Amino acid sequence: MRMLRKSIVLCILYTFAAMLMTSCGQNDADKLVELNYCISTAPSTIDPQLVSDTGSAGVVVFFVSTLYEYNSERELVPGLAESCEVSEDGLTVTYHLRDGLKWSNGQPLTADDFVFGFQRLADPQTKSNSVYLMTDCCYIRNSMKISTGDLPVSELGVSAPDSLTFIVELEQPCPYINSILSLAAFAPCSRDFFNSCGSSYGDSFETMLSCGPYILDRYDPLPTQIHLKRNPYYYRDHSHAPDGINLQVVGDMQQAIMCYESGMLDILQIGGEIADLASGDPHLQRYSTAQVYKIEIDHRNKYLSNKNIRIAISKSIDRASIAKNVIRNGYVAMTRVIPQDFYTETDGKDFAEDVSLYDDTVGYDKAKASEYWAHGLRELGVSSVDLEFYCSSSQTKIAEAITQQLEDNLSGLSITLYPLPDKEWLRRMTVGDDYDLILSSWVADYTDPTALFYSCYGTGTNAQYCGSEFAELVNKCLNAKGAERDEMLHKAEEILMDDIALIPLFGGQATYIFADGVSGFQVSPTGAQTVITGIRKELK
Amino acid sequence: MMGKYLRKRILISVAILFLILLILFLLLQFMPGSPFNDAKLTPEQSEALKKSYGLDKPVIIQFFRYVGNMLRGDLGVSYSISPNTPITTLLANRFPVTIRIGFMSLILGTVIGVILGLVTAFFKSRILKGIYSVLTLLGIAVPSYLFAVFLSWTLGYKAKLFPLLYDFRSPLYSSVMPVMALSFIVMAVIARFTKSEAEDVLRSDYVMLARCTGMSSRTIIVKYILRNSLIPVITVMAGLLVGLLTGSLVIEKMYAVPGIGELLTNAISSNDYNVVIALSFVYSALYIVVMLILDIIYCIVDPRVRLGGKAE
């Protein structure tokens, strides 16, 4: 008994003593420049071919480079490729790699590494959720059949005639291919290194090679702390970049703000009310993204098939007021499908320069909405309309505000709101026939307007309702180039807006705050990737 | 007697775990959606993914295959929250952290709780009683999240005494605030139990006799009150420990502790069936084992407790 008592006392004393000793032993500040970067969720993977979420993409960008990349000015510039040529028919794209590229283990990085990386993405054995980028967005030859296991990976339309030339064959032209290939899923993969790791590839920092600006030197699956050091084999001079990066996962926003205020974090993405409260702070910076909120419509619904009813609904929503008072995250009201600062036309003009282009049809106007509503009801021969409106449970507040405005502004309209778990919401949105209205949030994967037309063509939700003229136009866009193509894209957007095929609501913004001395941070036009090559941190 | 009882309890435990596993498997079939990126993958690609993970097979086949693998120590791989990572790896990285913080909270809370309960019961001071009432009331009524916010603001942000986030380089020092936040409720519960038991013991005849014989207060507390008050405290501690190991999600998220609390919620919202099943199974097993150990400890500590139903 006495021994037991002694042990307990010793154990408690040891615990407190260890706490004190560790607290006294905190090191002085490191002389190396370390950037403390906060991320809100742990990356689900560091295997580039498996990356399908923004959390992972935000981490992988530190140690992965691709053929083309976004620079600090949000321009798409050559990355590991030096240049590319597109064949006359648009079906073959040849990339010329930079000379002397190396992996972080000093081994040469060759065109065959791209062949292997692309084959891994298509291979059903890799089990990648990003395979659709290859099959449905850039149409690489045979990728669809390979992804479903109907053809071997060797049949994929990629080849490397020599160590510096990488050729991609497409089933149909893809004018925006370089934007898609800038995504981490299209990163190279060293065949020898992958084979040497076996099934443990990407499980730890030791089983991952870098071809980007940094090298992982601390990582466990689903970590809360990740560390990277500068890659001496990186193809660009980045001697002014921070020596190391501490990626710290902080899921709680209040705690993150306290850490930032204490100097523990240098870069922090903020949202919601905190972003609203911090507006005006000189350390705060907002970046437009291609996350777009819209309402998808079931056009087969007997009420919603009436165009006047659709216009009335769109014109009853005071987007600016909801963005300011409900979302409170710098989101901007949108009355067209394509947001500002997303796509630059051939002549250098912003595609969505005129934000109010479709205001007459789509924009908020309570009086006109009532007129269209009355007109629609007369055409339908009814005096009241009941609709079911679905949303993700995380968007309930926005959907409630919309419902309130619609019911207030349109007499006789009754809306039943159904907040759903994310997975069920996604299922309904994808299947496209289990709702009257659904609040949709969509992020473009690549910087081309077609990425945001997705629900209206091909296998998209509303493809069958948006008319053959629209589908034909989008198909023609694949073969067109330059100003002619831009014109077609404008026409396609016009068809959607004139017919109120969908109701645009808000354009996304990413809000960051930076510590003193930190500069050069940027976000790609889609918002899905952070551009870290220009980041600098000056020691105080 | 004890051996027979143990064998019976273990057999029942195994049957319960098997049943839990089966129910979990069936329930997960009703969850909407799949673990995959349904919005963008074609139905054929989603099917190919399901096939590669064996999710295209009937539930009952999946179930027995899972049980077979589990008996070999293979809990499968994660489908979405950490694609293709073996769940044993995820648990091996995170369980030790959760267990360490859970145990530290339990020890800290118990030590303070027992002292507070005993002192309040023994010395009939109004001030002490007031402190006891405030602390125990706050400990039970205030959620650990609020307490954690208070600690972060005062000790972390203002006084800069402890780090605001968990740090693998100083795991003990950076665990101080999560441990304090979690131990508050432990302290409150233990203090209440200890005080009420200690008051009962104080009123007992043998303590009165001890006092009459002129025995010192210290001897009475250590020899009689402490020992006799601890039996019900042990019961509560077991439940609290399981609660600490399973329910520290908010604290883990707040202090960025790489524990298993957040793993389960992420897995549920992402339909990562394997992770949900594995964690639920581990939690259930943990609970059953703790309760079994508790029964055995009862039997050892208090010989009046007889296992197996019949008194000898």
mmCIF file with all atom_site columns, C-alpha atoms in Angstrom, chain B residues 163-264:
data_model
loop_
_atom_site.group_PDB
_atom_site.id
_atom_site.type_symbol
_atom_site.label_atom_id
_atom_site.label_alt_id
_atom_site.label_comp_id
_atom_site.label_asym_id
_atom_site.label_entity_id
_atom_site.label_seq_id
_atom_site.pdbx_PDB_ins_code
_atom_site.Cartn_x
_atom_site.Cartn_y
_atom_site.Cartn_z
_atom_site.occupancy
_atom_site.B_iso_or_equiv
_atom_site.pdbx_formal_charge
_atom_site.auth_seq_id
_atom_site.auth_comp_id
_atom_site.auth_asym_id
_atom_site.auth_atom_id
_atom_site.pdbx_PDB_model_num
ATOM 1   C CA . PRO B 1 163 ? 0.932   27.588 -25.756 1.00 0.00 ? 163 PRO B CA 1
ATOM 2   C CA . LEU B 1 164 ? -2.412  28.074 -27.477 1.00 0.00 ? 164 LEU B CA 1
ATOM 3   C CA . LEU B 1 165 ? -1.921  24.999 -29.648 1.00 0.00 ? 165 LEU B CA 1
ATOM 4   C CA . TYR B 1 166 ? -0.673  21.471 -29.188 1.00 0.00 ? 166 TYR B CA 1
ATOM 5   C CA . ASP B 1 167 ? 2.906   21.107 -30.366 1.00 0.00 ? 167 ASP B CA 1
ATOM 6   C CA . PHE B 1 168 ? 4.544   17.754 -31.075 1.00 0.00 ? 168 PHE B CA 1
ATOM 7   C CA . ARG B 1 169 ? 7.919   19.244 -30.073 1.00 0.00 ? 169 ARG B CA 1
ATOM 8   C CA . SER B 1 170 ? 6.716   19.859 -26.505 1.00 0.00 ? 170 SER B CA 1
ATOM 9   C CA . PRO B 1 171 ? 3.800   17.470 -26.115 1.00 0.00 ? 171 PRO B CA 1
ATOM 10  C CA . LEU B 1 172 ? 3.587   17.769 -22.331 1.00 0.00 ? 172 LEU B CA 1
ATOM 11  C CA . TYR B 1 173 ? 3.856   21.537 -22.023 1.00 0.00 ? 173 TYR B CA 1
ATOM 12  C CA . SER B 1 174 ? 1.418   22.130 -24.871 1.00 0.00 ? 174 SER B CA 1
ATOM 13  C CA . SER B 1 175 ? -1.049  19.658 -23.316 1.00 0.00 ? 175 SER B CA 1
ATOM 14  C CA . VAL B 1 176 ? -1.459  21.742 -20.165 1.00 0.00 ? 176 VAL B CA 1
ATOM 15  C CA . MET B 1 177 ? -4.457  23.767 -21.334 1.00 0.00 ? 177 MET B CA 1
ATOM 16  C CA . PRO B 1 178 ? -6.346  20.872 -22.986 1.00 0.00 ? 178 PRO B CA 1
ATOM 17  C CA . VAL B 1 179 ? -5.747  18.819 -19.827 1.00 0.00 ? 179 VAL B CA 1
ATOM 18  C CA . MET B 1 180 ? -6.974  21.631 -17.574 1.00 0.00 ? 180 MET B CA 1
ATOM 19  C CA . ALA B 1 181 ? -10.048 22.190 -19.745 1.00 0.00 ? 181 ALA B CA 1
ATOM 20  C CA . LEU B 1 182 ? -10.952 18.507 -19.684 1.00 0.00 ? 182 LEU B CA 1
ATOM 21  C CA . SER B 1 183 ? -10.157 17.977 -16.012 1.00 0.00 ? 183 SER B CA 1
ATOM 22  C CA . PHE B 1 184 ? -12.614 20.606 -14.801 1.00 0.00 ? 184 PHE B CA 1
ATOM 23  C CA . ILE B 1 185 ? -15.661 18.378 -15.123 1.00 0.00 ? 185 ILE B CA 1
ATOM 24  C CA . VAL B 1 186 ? -13.717 15.432 -13.652 1.00 0.00 ? 186 VAL B CA 1
ATOM 25  C CA . MET B 1 187 ? -12.784 17.573 -10.676 1.00 0.00 ? 187 MET B CA 1
ATOM 26  C CA . ALA B 1 188 ? -16.403 18.678 -10.151 1.00 0.00 ? 188 ALA B CA 1
ATOM 27  C CA . VAL B 1 189 ? -17.880 15.169 -10.339 1.00 0.00 ? 189 VAL B CA 1
ATOM 28  C CA . ILE B 1 190 ? -15.210 13.579 -8.162  1.00 0.00 ? 190 ILE B CA 1
ATOM 29  C CA . ALA B 1 191 ? -15.413 16.375 -5.580  1.00 0.00 ? 191 ALA B CA 1
ATOM 30  C CA . ARG B 1 192 ? -19.180 15.931 -5.233  1.00 0.00 ? 192 ARG B CA 1
ATOM 31  C CA . PHE B 1 193 ? -18.920 12.160 -4.847  1.00 0.00 ? 193 PHE B CA 1
ATOM 32  C CA . THR B 1 194 ? -16.003 12.367 -2.448  1.00 0.00 ? 194 THR B CA 1
ATOM 33  C CA . LYS B 1 195 ? -17.691 15.016 -0.288  1.00 0.00 ? 195 LYS B CA 1
ATOM 34  C CA . SER B 1 196 ? -20.962 13.143 0.005   1.00 0.00 ? 196 SER B CA 1
ATOM 35  C CA . GLU B 1 197 ? -19.203 9.823  0.771   1.00 0.00 ? 197 GLU B CA 1
ATOM 36  C CA . ALA B 1 198 ? -16.829 11.480 3.193   1.00 0.00 ? 198 ALA B CA 1
ATOM 37  C CA . GLU B 1 199 ? -19.729 13.100 5.055   1.00 0.00 ? 199 GLU B CA 1
ATOM 38  C CA . ASP B 1 200 ? -21.378 9.687  5.402   1.00 0.00 ? 200 ASP B CA 1
ATOM 39  C CA . VAL B 1 201 ? -18.164 8.188  6.717   1.00 0.00 ? 201 VAL B CA 1
ATOM 40  C CA . LEU B 1 202 ? -17.660 11.107 9.104   1.00 0.00 ? 202 LEU B CA 1
ATOM 41  C CA . ARG B 1 203 ? -21.072 10.417 10.611  1.00 0.00 ? 203 ARG B CA 1
ATOM 42  C CA . SER B 1 204 ? -20.312 6.718  11.040  1.00 0.00 ? 204 SER B CA 1
ATOM 43  C CA . ASP B 1 205 ? -19.796 5.103  14.424  1.00 0.00 ? 205 ASP B CA 1
ATOM 44  C CA . TYR B 1 206 ? -16.242 3.945  13.794  1.00 0.00 ? 206 TYR B CA 1
ATOM 45  C CA . VAL B 1 207 ? -15.040 7.491  12.965  1.00 0.00 ? 207 VAL B CA 1
ATOM 46  C CA . MET B 1 208 ? -16.748 8.805  16.070  1.00 0.00 ? 208 MET B CA 1
ATOM 47  C CA . LEU B 1 209 ? -15.024 6.072  18.068  1.00 0.00 ? 209 LEU B CA 1
ATOM 48  C CA . ALA B 1 210 ? -11.688 6.946  16.500  1.00 0.00 ? 210 ALA B CA 1
ATOM 49  C CA . ARG B 1 211 ? -12.192 10.563 17.442  1.00 0.00 ? 211 ARG B CA 1
ATOM 50  C CA . CYS B 1 212 ? -13.107 9.615  20.986  1.00 0.00 ? 212 CYS B CA 1
ATOM 51  C CA . THR B 1 213 ? -9.896  7.649  21.303  1.00 0.00 ? 213 THR B CA 1
ATOM 52  C CA . GLY B 1 214 ? -7.995  10.844 20.489  1.00 0.00 ? 214 GLY B CA 1
ATOM 53  C CA . MET B 1 215 ? -6.751  9.787  17.057  1.00 0.00 ? 215 MET B CA 1
ATOM 54  C CA . SER B 1 216 ? -5.321  12.685 15.012  1.00 0.00 ? 216 SER B CA 1
ATOM 55  C CA . SER B 1 217 ? -7.358  14.227 12.179  1.00 0.00 ? 217 SER B CA 1
ATOM 56  C CA . ARG B 1 218 ? -4.680  13.240 9.665   1.00 0.00 ? 218 ARG B CA 1
ATOM 57  C CA . THR B 1 219 ? -4.881  9.583  10.650  1.00 0.00 ? 219 THR B CA 1
ATOM 58  C CA . ILE B 1 220 ? -8.680  9.656  10.556  1.00 0.00 ? 220 ILE B CA 1
ATOM 59  C CA . ILE B 1 221 ? -8.706  11.202 7.048   1.00 0.00 ? 221 ILE B CA 1
ATOM 60  C CA . VAL B 1 222 ? -6.079  8.876  5.601   1.00 0.00 ? 222 VAL B CA 1
ATOM 61  C CA . LYS B 1 223 ? -7.025  5.679  7.392   1.00 0.00 ? 223 LYS B CA 1
ATOM 62  C CA . TYR B 1 224 ? -10.794 5.856  7.451   1.00 0.00 ? 224 TYR B CA 1
ATOM 63  C CA . ILE B 1 225 ? -12.340 8.609  5.385   1.00 0.00 ? 225 ILE B CA 1
ATOM 64  C CA . LEU B 1 226 ? -10.109 8.497  2.292   1.00 0.00 ? 226 LEU B CA 1
ATOM 65  C CA . ARG B 1 227 ? -10.124 4.728  1.945   1.00 0.00 ? 227 ARG B CA 1
ATOM 66  C CA . ASN B 1 228 ? -13.851 4.323  2.482   1.00 0.00 ? 228 ASN B CA 1
ATOM 67  C CA . SER B 1 229 ? -14.797 7.231  0.263   1.00 0.00 ? 229 SER B CA 1
ATOM 68  C CA . LEU B 1 230 ? -12.793 5.969  -2.694  1.00 0.00 ? 230 LEU B CA 1
ATOM 69  C CA . ILE B 1 231 ? -14.926 2.970  -3.653  1.00 0.00 ? 231 ILE B CA 1
ATOM 70  C CA . PRO B 1 232 ? -17.735 4.950  -5.309  1.00 0.00 ? 232 PRO B CA 1
ATOM 71  C CA . VAL B 1 233 ? -15.120 7.339  -6.730  1.00 0.00 ? 233 VAL B CA 1
ATOM 72  C CA . ILE B 1 234 ? -13.509 4.449  -8.622  1.00 0.00 ? 234 ILE B CA 1
ATOM 73  C CA . THR B 1 235 ? -16.878 3.688  -10.242 1.00 0.00 ? 235 THR B CA 1
ATOM 74  C CA . VAL B 1 236 ? -17.257 7.255  -11.435 1.00 0.00 ? 236 VAL B CA 1
ATOM 75  C CA . MET B 1 237 ? -13.661 7.417  -12.643 1.00 0.00 ? 237 MET B CA 1
ATOM 76  C CA . ALA B 1 238 ? -14.197 4.540  -15.061 1.00 0.00 ? 238 ALA B CA 1
ATOM 77  C CA . GLY B 1 239 ? -17.135 6.266  -16.719 1.00 0.00 ? 239 GLY B CA 1
ATOM 78  C CA . LEU B 1 240 ? -15.284 9.566  -16.796 1.00 0.00 ? 240 LEU B CA 1
ATOM 79  C CA . LEU B 1 241 ? -12.232 7.955  -18.397 1.00 0.00 ? 241 LEU B CA 1
ATOM 80  C CA . VAL B 1 242 ? -14.275 6.462  -21.229 1.00 0.00 ? 242 VAL B CA 1
ATOM 81  C CA . GLY B 1 243 ? -15.991 9.846  -21.635 1.00 0.00 ? 243 GLY B CA 1
ATOM 82  C CA . LEU B 1 244 ? -12.628 11.594 -21.817 1.00 0.00 ? 244 LEU B CA 1
ATOM 83  C CA . LEU B 1 245 ? -11.312 9.190  -24.411 1.00 0.00 ? 245 LEU B CA 1
ATOM 84  C CA . THR B 1 246 ? -14.363 9.470  -26.624 1.00 0.00 ? 246 THR B CA 1
ATOM 85  C CA . GLY B 1 247 ? -15.739 12.902 -25.975 1.00 0.00 ? 247 GLY B CA 1
ATOM 86  C CA . SER B 1 248 ? -12.879 15.350 -26.215 1.00 0.00 ? 248 SER B CA 1
ATOM 87  C CA . LEU B 1 249 ? -13.692 16.315 -29.816 1.00 0.00 ? 249 LEU B CA 1
ATOM 88  C CA . VAL B 1 250 ? -14.220 20.019 -29.182 1.00 0.00 ? 250 VAL B CA 1
ATOM 89  C CA . ILE B 1 251 ? -11.108 20.381 -27.090 1.00 0.00 ? 251 ILE B CA 1
ATOM 90  C CA . GLU B 1 252 ? -9.038  18.465 -29.640 1.00 0.00 ? 252 GLU B CA 1
ATOM 91  C CA . LYS B 1 253 ? -10.288 20.706 -32.413 1.00 0.00 ? 253 LYS B CA 1
ATOM 92  C CA . MET B 1 254 ? -9.684  23.873 -30.445 1.00 0.00 ? 254 MET B CA 1
ATOM 93  C CA . TYR B 1 255 ? -6.121  23.095 -29.391 1.00 0.00 ? 255 TYR B CA 1
ATOM 94  C CA . ALA B 1 256 ? -5.281  21.264 -32.648 1.00 0.00 ? 256 ALA B CA 1
ATOM 95  C CA . VAL B 1 257 ? -4.581  18.053 -30.746 1.00 0.00 ? 257 VAL B CA 1
ATOM 96  C CA . PRO B 1 258 ? -4.016  15.172 -33.181 1.00 0.00 ? 258 PRO B CA 1
ATOM 97  C CA . GLY B 1 259 ? -6.405  12.860 -31.344 1.00 0.00 ? 259 GLY B CA 1
ATOM 98  C CA . ILE B 1 260 ? -9.204  10.587 -32.456 1.00 0.00 ? 260 ILE B CA 1
ATOM 99  C CA . GLY B 1 261 ? -12.209 12.756 -31.513 1.00 0.00 ? 261 GLY B CA 1
ATOM 100 C CA . GLU B 1 262 ? -12.238 14.698 -34.761 1.00 0.00 ? 262 GLU B CA 1
ATOM 101 C CA . LEU B 1 263 ? -11.480 11.581 -36.788 1.00 0.00 ? 263 LEU B CA 1
ATOM 102 C CA . LEU B 1 264 ? -14.902 10.106 -35.994 1.00 0.00 ? 264 LEU B CA 1
#
